[in-house]
Short mmCIF file of C-alpha atoms in Angstrom, two decimals:
data_model
loop_
_atom_site.label_atom_id
_atom_site.label_comp_id
_atom_site.label_asym_id
_atom_site.label_seq_id
_atom_site.Cartn_x
_atom_site.Cartn_y
_atom_site.Cartn_z
CA MET A 1 43.23 205.86 15.40
CA LYS A 2 41.13 205.98 11.97
CA VAL A 3 40.43 203.23 9.57
CA LEU A 4 39.25 202.75 6.20
CA ILE A 5 36.81 200.41 5.66
CA VAL A 6 36.45 199.77 1.63
CA ASP A 7 33.80 196.85 0.16
CA ASP A 8 30.91 198.05 -2.97
CA SER A 9 28.62 196.67 -0.07
CA ARG A 10 26.97 199.39 2.46
CA VAL A 11 25.68 196.05 3.93
CA MET A 12 28.91 195.03 4.69
CA ARG A 13 30.77 198.05 5.44
CA GLN A 14 28.07 198.39 8.26
CA ILE A 15 28.93 195.15 9.40
CA VAL A 16 32.77 195.24 9.62
CA SER A 17 32.08 198.42 11.34
CA ARG A 18 30.23 196.67 13.67
CA THR A 19 32.52 194.09 13.89
CA LEU A 20 35.01 196.24 15.21
CA ARG A 21 33.75 197.68 17.85
CA GLN A 22 32.34 194.22 19.10
CA ALA A 23 35.71 192.79 19.52
CA GLY A 24 37.11 195.59 21.73
CA PHE A 25 37.97 197.91 19.24
CA ASP A 26 35.31 200.83 20.15
CA ASP A 27 37.51 204.27 19.97
CA LEU A 28 38.09 203.97 16.21
CA ASP A 29 37.15 206.80 13.60
CA LEU A 30 35.72 204.80 10.68
CA VAL A 31 35.80 206.65 7.23
CA GLU A 32 34.24 204.63 3.95
CA ALA A 33 35.33 203.99 0.56
CA GLU A 34 33.41 202.35 -2.28
CA ASN A 35 35.79 200.19 -4.12
CA GLY A 36 39.66 200.84 -4.56
CA ARG A 37 39.62 203.99 -6.26
CA GLN A 38 37.60 205.77 -4.37
CA GLY A 39 40.33 203.91 -1.36
CA CYS A 40 43.17 205.69 -3.21
CA GLU A 41 41.91 208.74 -2.51
CA GLN A 42 40.78 208.54 0.80
CA VAL A 43 43.76 206.78 2.12
CA ARG A 44 46.00 210.44 0.79
CA SER A 45 43.15 212.27 1.94
CA GLU A 46 42.32 210.58 5.62
CA ARG A 47 45.74 209.10 6.21
CA PRO A 48 44.30 206.10 8.07
CA ASP A 49 46.13 203.96 10.31
CA LEU A 50 44.87 200.77 8.83
CA VAL A 51 42.81 199.80 5.18
CA LEU A 52 40.80 196.78 5.39
CA SER A 53 39.34 196.69 2.19
CA ASP A 54 36.83 193.99 0.66
CA TRP A 55 38.39 191.46 -3.19
CA ASN A 56 35.80 192.14 -5.59
CA MET A 57 34.69 195.36 -6.63
CA PRO A 58 33.68 197.55 -9.47
CA GLU A 59 36.02 200.40 -10.82
CA MET A 60 39.14 199.23 -8.89
CA SER A 61 39.49 195.46 -7.16
CA GLY A 62 41.00 195.34 -3.65
CA ILE A 63 43.66 193.57 -5.93
CA GLU A 64 44.51 196.65 -7.50
CA PHE A 65 43.51 199.47 -4.75
CA LEU A 66 46.34 197.58 -3.34
CA ARG A 67 49.06 197.17 -5.87
CA ASN A 68 48.94 201.17 -6.21
CA LEU A 69 49.34 202.52 -3.16
CA ARG A 70 52.05 200.32 -3.00
CA ASP A 71 53.78 201.64 -6.40
CA THR A 72 53.29 204.89 -5.44
CA GLY A 73 55.29 203.89 -2.18
CA ASP A 74 52.42 204.29 0.57
CA GLN A 75 52.74 201.84 3.06
CA THR A 76 49.36 202.56 4.96
CA PRO A 77 48.45 198.56 7.12
CA PHE A 78 46.21 197.38 4.98
CA GLY A 79 44.43 193.72 4.87
CA PHE A 80 41.30 192.03 3.16
CA VAL A 81 38.34 191.50 4.33
CA THR A 82 37.04 189.21 1.36
CA SER A 83 34.24 186.41 1.04
CA GLU A 84 37.54 184.40 -0.90
CA GLY A 85 39.58 182.59 1.68
CA THR A 86 41.63 180.01 -0.55
CA ALA A 87 45.38 179.58 0.06
CA GLU A 88 46.25 181.19 -3.01
CA MET A 89 44.38 184.43 -2.50
CA ARG A 90 47.07 184.42 0.38
CA GLU A 91 49.62 183.78 -0.87
CA THR A 92 48.28 187.12 -3.66
CA ALA A 93 47.94 188.91 -0.98
CA THR A 94 50.90 188.39 1.24
CA ALA A 95 53.48 189.20 -1.76
CA ALA A 96 51.54 192.47 -2.52
CA GLY A 97 52.16 193.56 0.83
CA ALA A 98 48.58 192.60 2.77
CA LEU A 99 48.98 192.07 6.57
CA PHE A 100 45.90 189.53 6.02
CA LEU A 101 42.90 188.17 4.77
CA VAL A 102 40.07 187.81 6.59
CA ALA A 103 37.75 185.64 5.12
CA LYS A 104 33.36 186.46 5.64
CA PRO A 105 31.78 185.21 7.18
CA PHE A 106 33.73 185.94 10.47
CA THR A 107 34.11 186.91 13.90
CA PRO A 108 34.72 189.58 16.80
CA GLU A 109 37.67 187.06 17.67
CA ALA A 110 38.82 187.37 14.18
CA PHE A 111 38.81 190.33 14.38
CA ALA A 112 40.74 191.36 17.50
CA GLU A 113 43.31 188.73 16.86
CA VAL A 114 44.59 190.62 13.78
CA LEU A 115 43.68 193.40 14.42
CA SER A 116 45.47 194.04 17.73
CA PRO A 117 48.63 193.77 16.28
CA VAL A 118 47.41 196.95 14.35
CA LEU A 119 45.83 199.33 16.39
CA GLY A 120 47.39 197.91 19.87
CA MET B 1 39.69 170.45 -15.60
CA SER B 2 38.55 171.58 -12.30
CA THR B 3 35.92 169.97 -10.46
CA LEU B 4 33.56 171.60 -7.27
CA MET B 5 34.09 169.30 -4.60
CA LEU B 6 30.48 169.96 -2.19
CA ALA B 7 27.45 167.37 -2.29
CA THR B 8 24.41 168.39 -0.58
CA ASP B 9 25.35 168.33 2.60
CA GLU B 10 28.26 169.18 2.54
CA LEU B 11 26.30 172.63 1.55
CA ARG B 12 23.92 172.24 3.21
CA GLY B 13 26.57 172.44 6.55
CA LEU B 14 28.31 175.13 4.45
CA ILE B 15 25.22 177.34 4.36
CA ASP B 16 24.46 176.86 7.84
CA ASP B 17 27.59 178.26 9.17
CA ILE B 18 27.31 181.11 7.22
CA TRP B 19 23.63 181.79 8.48
CA THR B 20 24.73 180.74 11.92
CA SER B 21 27.12 183.15 11.58
CA LEU B 22 25.49 186.33 10.39
CA PHE B 23 22.34 185.63 11.70
CA GLU B 24 23.09 183.78 14.82
CA THR B 25 19.93 181.85 13.93
CA PRO B 26 20.44 178.38 11.92
CA LEU B 27 18.12 177.85 8.84
CA ASP B 28 15.06 175.70 9.19
CA GLN B 29 12.31 173.43 7.16
CA ASP B 30 11.89 174.43 3.48
CA ALA B 31 9.04 176.27 2.33
CA PRO B 32 7.42 176.92 -1.23
CA MET B 33 9.71 179.65 -2.79
CA PRO B 34 7.14 182.39 -4.96
CA ASP B 35 7.25 182.99 -8.31
CA ASP B 36 8.35 186.40 -8.11
CA PRO B 37 11.40 186.24 -5.82
CA VAL B 38 14.44 188.91 -4.54
CA THR B 39 17.43 186.42 -6.41
CA ALA B 40 21.16 186.96 -7.10
CA PHE B 41 23.61 185.50 -8.07
CA VAL B 42 27.67 185.53 -8.78
CA ASP B 43 29.33 183.68 -11.21
CA ILE B 44 32.37 181.19 -10.84
CA SER B 45 34.27 181.07 -14.20
CA GLY B 46 37.64 178.96 -14.60
CA GLY B 47 38.50 175.12 -15.28
CA TRP B 48 34.87 174.89 -13.38
CA GLN B 49 32.09 176.81 -14.22
CA GLY B 50 28.98 177.40 -12.63
CA ARG B 51 26.74 180.18 -10.79
CA VAL B 52 25.60 180.16 -7.22
CA LEU B 53 22.00 181.19 -6.65
CA VAL B 54 20.30 182.56 -3.32
CA ALA B 55 16.78 183.60 -3.15
CA THR B 56 14.23 184.79 -1.19
CA THR B 57 10.99 186.56 -0.28
CA THR B 58 10.72 190.71 -0.15
CA GLU B 59 9.96 189.99 3.24
CA GLY B 60 13.30 188.53 3.24
CA ALA B 61 15.29 190.66 2.13
CA LEU B 62 14.44 192.73 3.74
CA ALA B 63 14.25 190.36 7.21
CA LEU B 64 17.73 189.92 6.34
CA ALA B 65 18.76 193.30 5.51
CA ALA B 66 17.58 194.45 8.48
CA HIS B 67 19.20 192.15 10.50
CA MET B 68 23.13 192.61 8.73
CA LEU B 69 22.59 196.57 9.42
CA ALA B 70 21.08 196.27 11.94
CA VAL B 71 17.99 198.63 12.19
CA PRO B 72 14.33 198.21 12.24
CA GLU B 73 12.93 196.56 9.07
CA SER B 74 10.93 199.67 8.57
CA THR B 75 13.93 201.49 8.37
CA VAL B 76 15.47 199.71 5.88
CA ARG B 77 15.73 201.15 2.43
CA GLU B 78 15.21 200.01 -0.97
CA ALA B 79 18.90 199.91 -2.15
CA ASP B 80 19.53 198.13 1.32
CA LEU B 81 17.65 194.58 0.05
CA ALA B 82 19.89 193.89 -3.61
CA ASP B 83 22.24 194.58 -0.94
CA ALA B 84 21.96 192.58 1.56
CA ILE B 85 21.23 189.69 -1.02
CA GLY B 86 23.42 190.31 -3.29
CA GLU B 87 26.46 190.11 -0.57
CA LEU B 88 25.09 186.73 0.70
CA ALA B 89 25.46 185.41 -2.27
CA ASN B 90 28.97 186.84 -2.58
CA ILE B 91 29.71 184.88 0.97
CA VAL B 92 28.23 181.63 -0.27
CA GLY B 93 29.97 181.99 -3.91
CA GLY B 94 33.39 183.23 -1.91
CA SER B 95 32.90 179.71 0.19
CA VAL B 96 32.20 177.54 -2.83
CA LYS B 97 34.62 178.17 -4.47
CA SER B 98 36.56 177.11 -1.83
CA CYS B 99 35.83 174.37 -2.40
CA VAL B 100 37.03 174.35 -6.26
CA ASP B 101 40.95 172.88 -7.19
CA GLY B 102 42.53 174.60 -9.42
CA GLN B 103 42.00 178.18 -10.44
CA SER B 104 38.95 180.65 -10.63
CA THR B 105 37.81 184.06 -10.70
CA LEU B 106 34.45 185.15 -8.84
CA SER B 107 31.80 187.55 -10.60
CA LEU B 108 30.57 190.68 -8.35
CA PRO B 109 27.08 189.95 -7.98
CA ASN B 110 23.59 190.46 -10.29
CA VAL B 111 20.65 191.12 -8.21
CA SER B 112 16.73 190.77 -9.99
CA ARG B 113 13.55 189.50 -9.83
CA PHE B 114 13.38 185.74 -11.59
CA ALA B 115 11.77 182.24 -10.01
CA PRO B 116 15.18 180.17 -9.93
CA GLY B 117 13.18 177.74 -11.91
CA ALA B 118 13.63 173.53 -11.22
CA PRO B 119 17.07 172.59 -11.14
CA GLY B 120 19.15 170.89 -13.47
CA PRO B 121 20.55 166.89 -12.80
CA ASP B 122 23.78 168.24 -12.09
CA ALA B 123 22.68 171.49 -9.73
CA LEU B 124 23.27 170.89 -5.98
CA GLN B 125 19.93 172.78 -3.70
CA VAL B 126 19.22 173.31 -0.26
CA LEU B 127 15.74 174.63 0.08
CA ALA B 128 15.25 176.48 3.63
CA THR B 129 13.59 178.66 5.37
CA TRP B 130 14.63 181.60 7.62
CA HIS B 131 12.47 183.14 10.11
CA HIS B 132 9.28 181.45 8.58
CA HIS B 133 11.16 183.38 5.24
CA PRO B 134 12.04 181.10 2.93
CA LEU B 135 16.00 180.85 0.92
CA CYS B 136 16.44 178.63 -2.60
CA ILE B 137 20.20 178.52 -2.89
CA ARG B 138 22.15 176.68 -5.36
CA VAL B 139 25.26 175.67 -6.62
CA ALA B 140 24.43 174.81 -10.61
CA PRO B 141 27.59 173.98 -13.28
CA ALA B 142 27.49 176.27 -16.41
CA ARG B 143 25.65 173.99 -19.29
CA PRO B 144 27.59 173.13 -21.93
CA LEU B 145 26.99 176.02 -25.01
CA ILE B 146 26.40 173.61 -27.86
CA PRO B 147 27.16 174.28 -31.25
CA ALA B 148 24.44 174.83 -33.53
CA ARG B 149 24.44 171.39 -36.06
CA ARG B 150 23.21 172.12 -39.69
CA SER B 151 20.63 169.36 -39.96
CA SER B 152 21.34 166.97 -42.94
CA SER B 153 18.53 168.37 -44.76
CA GLU B 154 19.63 171.95 -44.71
CA GLY B 155 20.15 173.10 -47.94
CA SER B 156 18.92 171.10 -49.99
CA THR B 157 17.01 171.36 -53.01
CA SER B 158 15.04 168.40 -52.87
#
């Protein structure tokens, strides 16, 4: 299984990678992008099984990234990992086609709960 | 008009939760902040407008970055210091934003070297240490722009 991690922070991409391993997903093929625009390119070239994306990013935000994918017919499973977890943002994320929203800081247990249905 | 529903002790609890989750160890008592800390802030815009700021020493930022990357401090790159402290401001800002009613947005982090200065009377502030490194976390409402007033003597020729 291949997972695309999209976050403008290298530190946070590292933490997400580590938390995936701690959550028991230790045989994943991980690829990374720094913003939504790079994320769009990576989805097309890498064909990941899941996208884990930050929301606030320069160039193209996470929600613009998701809408761009869905507007072009791409249905790659998509979840947000973001510092903002308000009810309003969760509704916006779901309406745009996201499977889940995990708020930072997060635990391996939170990852396991939302990722198990997707990654098995 | 939105309000910030947060008191200083609640901010401390919020910070303790974040630090315990990310760094496994809680915060300790406060210590003096040097004159040239690494400072990151995010701005909240909307009904409530303000700034969420995190400051620490260069050594503190190095230790935080090393812990977040799970690497020895000797291998941390200069860019990682700003990245780590900026991401912390982002995470604290996201938590503070959830304490604002109504719609608001969070800016990207801004990182530079400046001392936070004295907090305004309406600011919330937590001073602490993490592994002996001083930390300042501040939530301050934006100061309203006061239009310049013409003085009564302006334009007078007398």
